[in-house]
Amino acid sequence: METFSTDIYEIWSQSKNIVISTHSNPDGDAIGSVFALAMAAAEIGAKPVVLIEKYSEKFDFIKGTEYVYNGNLDDLKPDVFIAVDCGSKNRLGVFESFFDKANVTFNIDHHISNENFAQNNIVLGNSSSSCEVVFEIIKNFCTLDKFIAEALYTGIVTDTFGFKYNSTSKNTMEIGARLIEFGIDFSSIQDKVLYEHTTKEVEVFKKALDNFKIDDNIAYTCLTADEIRECGASNSDLDGIVEYILNIKGIDVSVFVYEKGDNLSKISLRSKKADVNKIASVFGGGGHIFAAGASFNGNVQTALDSVLDEIKKELDKDE
Ligand SMILES: [Mn+2]
């Protein structure tokens, strides 16, 4: 990691245009990572710009938003492109073409399914979050401050559910402790990221629970685009549904499918035992052993039927 950091320091501090970007429908780990990286890059004299989709207002407390690019996209000529929290290049969505245009590319991530798609791949599959990986990189060449600490803490808390998931290691906890030393309001960050909900999030959650079903030890639910819209919600308001139904006693795997576009569905999987990364990979997706996702060409019902079939096959194998 230290050698990597030396290379990164050399490249970043000498390049003119560093573009930092992340996956579509960005979560707390994606948002925390891009802004922590942007603030760190600026600190060493680089000129970073951030390409990120609109995200939930619950993350508005994260600093560094002055680096978000709001110029004409046609004028953007990246020298260096850093993709963070993306298991594959196409997760960059609308920003993928800028990755292809860059002279030097970096892929910073923690998904075990990562396809090592960049020239420089810093993928730590045992890390709790991309923010944990970002911390390991930037601590070697940049002076961290309270704002960077807030961004990193947000990502770790998002992906570990407040240091709860077993992706949390001793190192994760130690990084948490280091970040707390900057005087961040860690309690309020956990509240904002994990517990506070907007009315539209509750409405869409209620709808998801209306559609909820159990099949043996699998819990599942789905939402159509119309249902999401009727609740006044958008796709960034759907976090937490798939985790919530996994917590039902006796359930081993949970599935949430929503309609993302015309004949396009998004599948989210969580598990207590089975390897859902493997199941997601059948559909061209991936993630982690206990948390994974995939896009599916087809409507919600077809996506749901296909994924339930695949899960049953996998669970049968385990018995
Ligand atoms: Mn992540």
Short mmCIF file of C-alpha atoms and ligand atoms in Angstrom, two decimals:
data_model
loop_
_atom_site.label_atom_id
_atom_site.label_comp_id
_atom_site.label_asym_id
_atom_site.label_seq_id
_atom_site.Cartn_x
_atom_site.Cartn_y
_atom_site.Cartn_z
CA MET A 1 0.00 0.00 0.00
CA GLU A 2 2.83 2.39 0.80
CA THR A 3 4.45 1.87 -2.62
CA PHE A 4 1.09 2.42 -4.21
CA SER A 5 0.68 5.63 -2.24
CA THR A 6 4.06 6.92 -3.42
CA ASP A 7 3.06 6.29 -7.05
CA ILE A 8 -0.32 7.87 -6.50
CA TYR A 9 1.26 10.90 -4.86
CA GLU A 10 3.64 11.32 -7.82
CA ILE A 11 0.90 10.96 -10.44
CA TRP A 12 -1.83 12.98 -8.72
CA SER A 13 0.35 15.87 -7.63
CA GLN A 14 1.72 16.26 -11.16
CA SER A 15 -1.47 15.96 -13.19
CA LYS A 16 -3.63 18.79 -14.34
CA ASN A 17 -7.05 17.22 -14.54
CA ILE A 18 -7.97 14.54 -12.07
CA VAL A 19 -11.48 13.28 -12.46
CA ILE A 20 -12.91 11.32 -9.53
CA SER A 21 -16.11 9.40 -10.06
CA THR A 22 -18.22 6.58 -8.71
CA HIS A 23 -21.16 4.30 -9.46
CA SER A 24 -24.65 5.38 -10.46
CA ASN A 25 -27.19 5.79 -7.67
CA PRO A 26 -24.33 6.59 -5.26
CA ASP A 27 -24.56 5.43 -1.64
CA GLY A 28 -22.76 6.79 1.43
CA ASP A 29 -19.59 4.83 0.69
CA ALA A 30 -19.45 6.13 -2.88
CA ILE A 31 -20.16 9.72 -1.83
CA GLY A 32 -17.75 9.65 1.12
CA SER A 33 -15.00 8.14 -1.03
CA VAL A 34 -15.17 10.64 -3.90
CA PHE A 35 -15.23 13.69 -1.65
CA ALA A 36 -12.50 12.39 0.68
CA LEU A 37 -10.35 11.70 -2.40
CA ALA A 38 -11.10 15.11 -3.90
CA MET A 39 -10.23 16.93 -0.67
CA ALA A 40 -7.04 14.85 -0.30
CA ALA A 41 -6.01 15.48 -3.92
CA ALA A 42 -6.58 19.22 -3.49
CA GLU A 43 -4.52 19.14 -0.32
CA ILE A 44 -1.48 17.91 -2.25
CA GLY A 45 -1.88 20.57 -4.91
CA ALA A 46 -3.86 18.69 -7.56
CA LYS A 47 -6.95 20.09 -9.27
CA PRO A 48 -9.62 17.45 -8.78
CA VAL A 49 -13.10 17.44 -10.26
CA VAL A 50 -15.86 15.12 -9.14
CA LEU A 51 -18.39 13.50 -11.43
CA ILE A 52 -21.29 12.16 -9.42
CA GLU A 53 -25.00 11.63 -9.98
CA LYS A 54 -27.52 13.43 -7.83
CA TYR A 55 -27.65 11.79 -4.42
CA SER A 56 -29.88 11.70 -1.36
CA GLU A 57 -30.01 14.96 0.61
CA LYS A 58 -29.18 13.04 3.79
CA PHE A 59 -25.53 13.23 2.64
CA ASP A 60 -25.58 17.01 2.20
CA PHE A 61 -23.44 17.47 5.32
CA ILE A 62 -20.43 15.97 3.49
CA LYS A 63 -17.97 18.67 2.45
CA GLY A 64 -15.96 18.93 -0.74
CA THR A 65 -18.94 19.57 -3.03
CA GLU A 66 -17.12 22.59 -4.52
CA TYR A 67 -15.19 20.00 -6.57
CA VAL A 68 -18.31 18.72 -8.34
CA TYR A 69 -17.93 19.48 -12.03
CA ASN A 70 -20.70 21.69 -13.31
CA GLY A 71 -19.16 22.83 -16.57
CA ASN A 72 -19.90 21.50 -20.03
CA LEU A 73 -19.17 17.76 -20.08
CA ASP A 74 -17.91 18.02 -23.68
CA ASP A 75 -15.05 20.24 -22.45
CA LEU A 76 -13.89 17.75 -19.86
CA LYS A 77 -10.58 16.12 -20.82
CA PRO A 78 -9.39 13.97 -17.94
CA ASP A 79 -5.70 13.38 -17.53
CA VAL A 80 -6.24 10.96 -14.65
CA PHE A 81 -9.50 9.18 -13.94
CA ILE A 82 -10.19 7.57 -10.57
CA ALA A 83 -13.16 5.22 -10.33
CA VAL A 84 -14.09 4.40 -6.76
CA ASP A 85 -16.47 1.82 -5.28
CA CYS A 86 -17.17 0.35 -8.76
CA GLY A 87 -16.86 -3.41 -9.20
CA SER A 88 -16.92 -3.03 -12.97
CA LYS A 89 -16.37 -0.18 -15.40
CA ASN A 90 -19.99 -0.04 -16.53
CA ARG A 91 -21.07 0.78 -12.96
CA LEU A 92 -19.81 4.30 -13.79
CA GLY A 93 -22.98 4.67 -15.86
CA VAL A 94 -23.14 7.97 -17.73
CA PHE A 95 -19.53 8.80 -16.73
CA GLU A 96 -17.99 5.67 -18.27
CA SER A 97 -16.92 7.44 -21.49
CA PHE A 98 -14.63 9.79 -19.50
CA PHE A 99 -12.82 6.81 -18.05
CA ASP A 100 -12.04 5.68 -21.61
CA LYS A 101 -10.70 9.13 -22.53
CA ALA A 102 -8.22 9.39 -19.63
CA ASN A 103 -4.48 8.76 -20.03
CA VAL A 104 -4.07 7.22 -16.59
CA THR A 105 -6.79 5.26 -14.82
CA PHE A 106 -7.26 4.11 -11.23
CA ASN A 107 -9.77 1.68 -9.78
CA ILE A 108 -10.10 1.94 -5.99
CA ASP A 109 -12.54 -0.54 -4.53
CA HIS A 110 -13.46 -3.29 -2.07
CA HIS A 111 -15.84 -5.54 -4.08
CA ILE A 112 -14.58 -9.13 -4.35
CA SER A 113 -16.16 -9.28 -7.79
CA ASN A 114 -14.01 -6.35 -9.01
CA GLU A 115 -12.89 -6.81 -12.62
CA ASN A 116 -9.57 -4.91 -12.26
CA PHE A 117 -10.57 -2.78 -15.23
CA ALA A 118 -8.09 0.10 -14.77
CA GLN A 119 -4.35 0.50 -15.35
CA ASN A 120 -3.89 0.84 -11.59
CA ASN A 121 -6.17 -1.38 -9.52
CA ILE A 122 -6.23 -0.96 -5.76
CA VAL A 123 -8.86 -3.47 -4.78
CA LEU A 124 -8.94 -4.73 -1.21
CA GLY A 125 -11.68 -7.35 -1.07
CA ASN A 126 -11.32 -7.75 2.69
CA SER A 127 -11.96 -4.09 3.40
CA SER A 128 -15.28 -3.04 4.87
CA SER A 129 -15.75 -0.18 2.44
CA SER A 130 -14.10 1.87 -0.27
CA CYS A 131 -13.65 4.59 2.36
CA GLU A 132 -11.46 2.18 4.33
CA VAL A 133 -9.31 1.65 1.19
CA VAL A 134 -9.21 5.41 0.56
CA PHE A 135 -8.03 5.98 4.14
CA GLU A 136 -5.21 3.44 3.68
CA ILE A 137 -4.07 5.25 0.53
CA ILE A 138 -4.30 8.90 1.51
CA LYS A 139 -3.00 8.59 5.09
CA ASN A 140 0.49 8.11 3.63
CA PHE A 141 0.74 11.41 1.79
CA CYS A 142 -1.97 13.77 2.94
CA THR A 143 -2.77 15.54 6.19
CA LEU A 144 -6.25 14.41 7.10
CA ASP A 145 -8.66 16.92 8.54
CA LYS A 146 -12.12 16.95 10.08
CA PHE A 147 -13.94 17.20 6.73
CA ILE A 148 -12.05 14.26 5.21
CA ALA A 149 -12.67 12.32 8.43
CA GLU A 150 -16.43 12.99 8.21
CA ALA A 151 -16.57 11.80 4.61
CA LEU A 152 -14.60 8.61 5.36
CA TYR A 153 -16.57 7.86 8.53
CA THR A 154 -19.81 8.18 6.54
CA GLY A 155 -18.70 5.57 4.03
CA ILE A 156 -17.54 3.10 6.65
CA VAL A 157 -20.75 3.51 8.66
CA THR A 158 -22.87 3.07 5.51
CA ASP A 159 -21.20 -0.14 4.35
CA THR A 160 -20.81 -1.76 7.79
CA PHE A 161 -24.15 -0.52 9.16
CA GLY A 162 -22.39 1.22 12.00
CA PHE A 163 -19.52 -1.30 12.42
CA LYS A 164 -22.05 -4.16 12.68
CA TYR A 165 -21.58 -6.32 9.57
CA ASN A 166 -18.88 -8.96 9.72
CA SER A 167 -16.95 -7.12 7.02
CA THR A 168 -15.91 -4.96 10.01
CA SER A 169 -12.35 -5.85 11.06
CA LYS A 170 -10.05 -4.72 13.84
CA ASN A 171 -8.54 -2.36 11.27
CA THR A 172 -11.97 -0.90 10.46
CA MET A 173 -12.51 -0.16 14.14
CA GLU A 174 -9.03 1.36 14.45
CA ILE A 175 -9.67 3.61 11.45
CA GLY A 176 -12.97 4.62 13.06
CA ALA A 177 -11.06 5.55 16.21
CA ARG A 178 -8.50 7.57 14.21
CA LEU A 179 -11.34 9.46 12.48
CA ILE A 180 -13.14 10.19 15.74
CA GLU A 181 -9.97 11.93 16.95
CA PHE A 182 -10.68 14.73 14.45
CA GLY A 183 -13.65 15.75 16.55
CA ILE A 184 -16.34 14.59 14.14
CA ASP A 185 -19.89 14.22 15.44
CA PHE A 186 -19.93 10.45 14.88
CA SER A 187 -23.25 9.96 16.61
CA SER A 188 -25.04 12.45 14.38
CA ILE A 189 -23.39 10.92 11.26
CA GLN A 190 -24.79 7.49 12.23
CA ASP A 191 -28.23 9.04 12.80
CA LYS A 192 -28.23 10.82 9.45
CA VAL A 193 -26.88 7.89 7.45
CA LEU A 194 -28.64 4.94 9.09
CA TYR A 195 -31.70 6.04 10.99
CA GLU A 196 -33.21 9.29 9.72
CA HIS A 197 -35.82 8.88 6.97
CA THR A 198 -37.71 11.31 4.81
CA THR A 199 -41.47 10.95 4.50
CA LYS A 200 -41.15 9.72 0.91
CA GLU A 201 -38.66 7.04 2.04
CA VAL A 202 -41.20 5.80 4.59
CA GLU A 203 -44.00 5.88 1.98
CA VAL A 204 -42.00 3.83 -0.51
CA PHE A 205 -40.89 1.48 2.30
CA LYS A 206 -44.55 0.94 3.20
CA LYS A 207 -45.32 0.11 -0.44
CA ALA A 208 -42.41 -2.35 -0.56
CA LEU A 209 -43.76 -4.06 2.57
CA ASP A 210 -47.21 -4.25 0.91
CA ASN A 211 -45.64 -6.27 -1.91
CA PHE A 212 -43.56 -8.40 0.44
CA LYS A 213 -43.65 -12.22 0.39
CA ILE A 214 -41.88 -15.17 1.99
CA ASP A 215 -40.91 -18.40 0.26
CA ASP A 216 -39.37 -20.85 2.73
CA ASN A 217 -36.26 -19.04 4.02
CA ILE A 218 -36.25 -16.36 1.31
CA ALA A 219 -37.92 -12.97 1.84
CA TYR A 220 -38.58 -10.85 -1.22
CA THR A 221 -40.32 -7.78 -2.47
CA CYS A 222 -40.40 -5.51 -5.51
CA LEU A 223 -41.46 -2.08 -6.73
CA THR A 224 -42.43 -0.88 -10.18
CA ALA A 225 -41.38 2.55 -11.45
CA ASP A 226 -45.01 3.69 -11.13
CA GLU A 227 -45.18 2.60 -7.50
CA ILE A 228 -41.94 4.47 -6.70
CA ARG A 229 -43.24 7.58 -8.44
CA GLU A 230 -46.64 7.41 -6.72
CA CYS A 231 -44.83 7.64 -3.37
CA GLY A 232 -43.06 10.78 -4.56
CA ALA A 233 -39.81 8.84 -4.24
CA SER A 234 -36.86 8.18 -6.52
CA ASN A 235 -34.36 5.34 -6.81
CA SER A 236 -32.08 6.94 -4.21
CA ASP A 237 -34.87 6.53 -1.61
CA LEU A 238 -34.87 2.73 -1.72
CA ASP A 239 -31.99 2.00 0.66
CA GLY A 240 -32.69 -0.24 3.60
CA ILE A 241 -35.59 -2.25 2.18
CA VAL A 242 -33.57 -5.36 1.36
CA GLU A 243 -31.74 -5.25 4.74
CA TYR A 244 -34.99 -4.83 6.66
CA ILE A 245 -36.60 -7.98 5.28
CA LEU A 246 -33.42 -10.00 5.86
CA ASN A 247 -33.82 -9.35 9.58
CA ILE A 248 -36.96 -11.48 9.79
CA LYS A 249 -36.39 -14.47 12.03
CA GLY A 250 -35.75 -17.64 10.02
CA ILE A 251 -34.90 -15.79 6.80
CA ASP A 252 -31.52 -16.54 5.20
CA VAL A 253 -31.69 -14.57 1.95
CA SER A 254 -33.56 -11.40 1.01
CA VAL A 255 -34.29 -10.00 -2.44
CA PHE A 256 -35.47 -6.59 -3.54
CA VAL A 257 -36.14 -5.86 -7.20
CA TYR A 258 -37.18 -2.52 -8.64
CA GLU A 259 -37.91 -1.21 -12.10
CA LYS A 260 -35.03 1.04 -13.08
CA GLY A 261 -36.04 1.84 -16.63
CA ASP A 262 -37.80 0.55 -19.68
CA ASN A 263 -37.43 -3.23 -19.48
CA LEU A 264 -34.56 -2.78 -17.00
CA SER A 265 -34.69 -4.01 -13.40
CA LYS A 266 -32.27 -3.73 -10.51
CA ILE A 267 -31.80 -6.71 -8.21
CA SER A 268 -30.45 -6.34 -4.65
CA LEU A 269 -29.52 -9.38 -2.58
CA ARG A 270 -28.60 -9.83 1.08
CA SER A 271 -27.79 -12.99 2.93
CA LYS A 272 -26.89 -14.41 6.31
CA LYS A 273 -25.22 -17.57 4.95
CA ALA A 274 -25.42 -18.14 1.18
CA ASP A 275 -22.94 -16.55 -1.21
CA VAL A 276 -25.09 -13.97 -2.99
CA ASN A 277 -22.11 -12.60 -4.89
CA LYS A 278 -22.21 -15.90 -6.77
CA ILE A 279 -25.94 -15.57 -7.45
CA ALA A 280 -25.55 -11.97 -8.64
CA SER A 281 -22.71 -13.02 -10.94
CA VAL A 282 -25.11 -15.32 -12.83
CA PHE A 283 -26.84 -12.09 -13.92
CA GLY A 284 -23.62 -10.25 -14.68
CA GLY A 285 -23.55 -8.46 -11.32
CA GLY A 286 -21.59 -8.98 -8.13
CA GLY A 287 -20.55 -7.37 -4.87
CA HIS A 288 -19.78 -9.15 -1.64
CA ILE A 289 -20.58 -12.58 -0.20
CA PHE A 290 -23.47 -11.30 1.94
CA ALA A 291 -24.49 -8.27 -0.12
CA ALA A 292 -24.63 -8.11 -3.90
CA GLY A 293 -26.62 -6.76 -6.81
CA ALA A 294 -27.19 -6.96 -10.53
CA SER A 295 -29.00 -5.27 -13.37
CA PHE A 296 -31.49 -7.36 -15.31
CA ASN A 297 -32.88 -6.85 -18.80
CA GLY A 298 -36.54 -7.59 -18.27
CA ASN A 299 -39.46 -6.49 -16.14
CA VAL A 300 -39.63 -6.74 -12.36
CA GLN A 301 -41.63 -9.98 -12.30
CA THR A 302 -39.29 -11.80 -14.70
CA ALA A 303 -36.26 -10.55 -12.77
CA LEU A 304 -37.78 -11.71 -9.50
CA ASP A 305 -38.72 -15.16 -10.86
CA SER A 306 -35.26 -15.67 -12.35
CA VAL A 307 -33.38 -14.65 -9.24
CA LEU A 308 -35.60 -16.73 -6.94
CA ASP A 309 -34.91 -19.78 -9.13
CA GLU A 310 -31.20 -19.16 -8.91
CA ILE A 311 -31.26 -18.70 -5.12
CA LYS A 312 -33.20 -21.94 -4.62
CA LYS A 313 -30.65 -23.80 -6.76
CA GLU A 314 -27.83 -22.36 -4.66
CA LEU A 315 -29.53 -23.09 -1.33
CA ASP A 316 -30.33 -26.67 -2.43
CA LYS A 317 -26.64 -27.21 -3.18
CA ASP A 318 -25.70 -26.17 0.36
CA GLU A 319 -27.99 -28.71 2.02
MN MN B 1 -18.88 0.22 -0.93
#
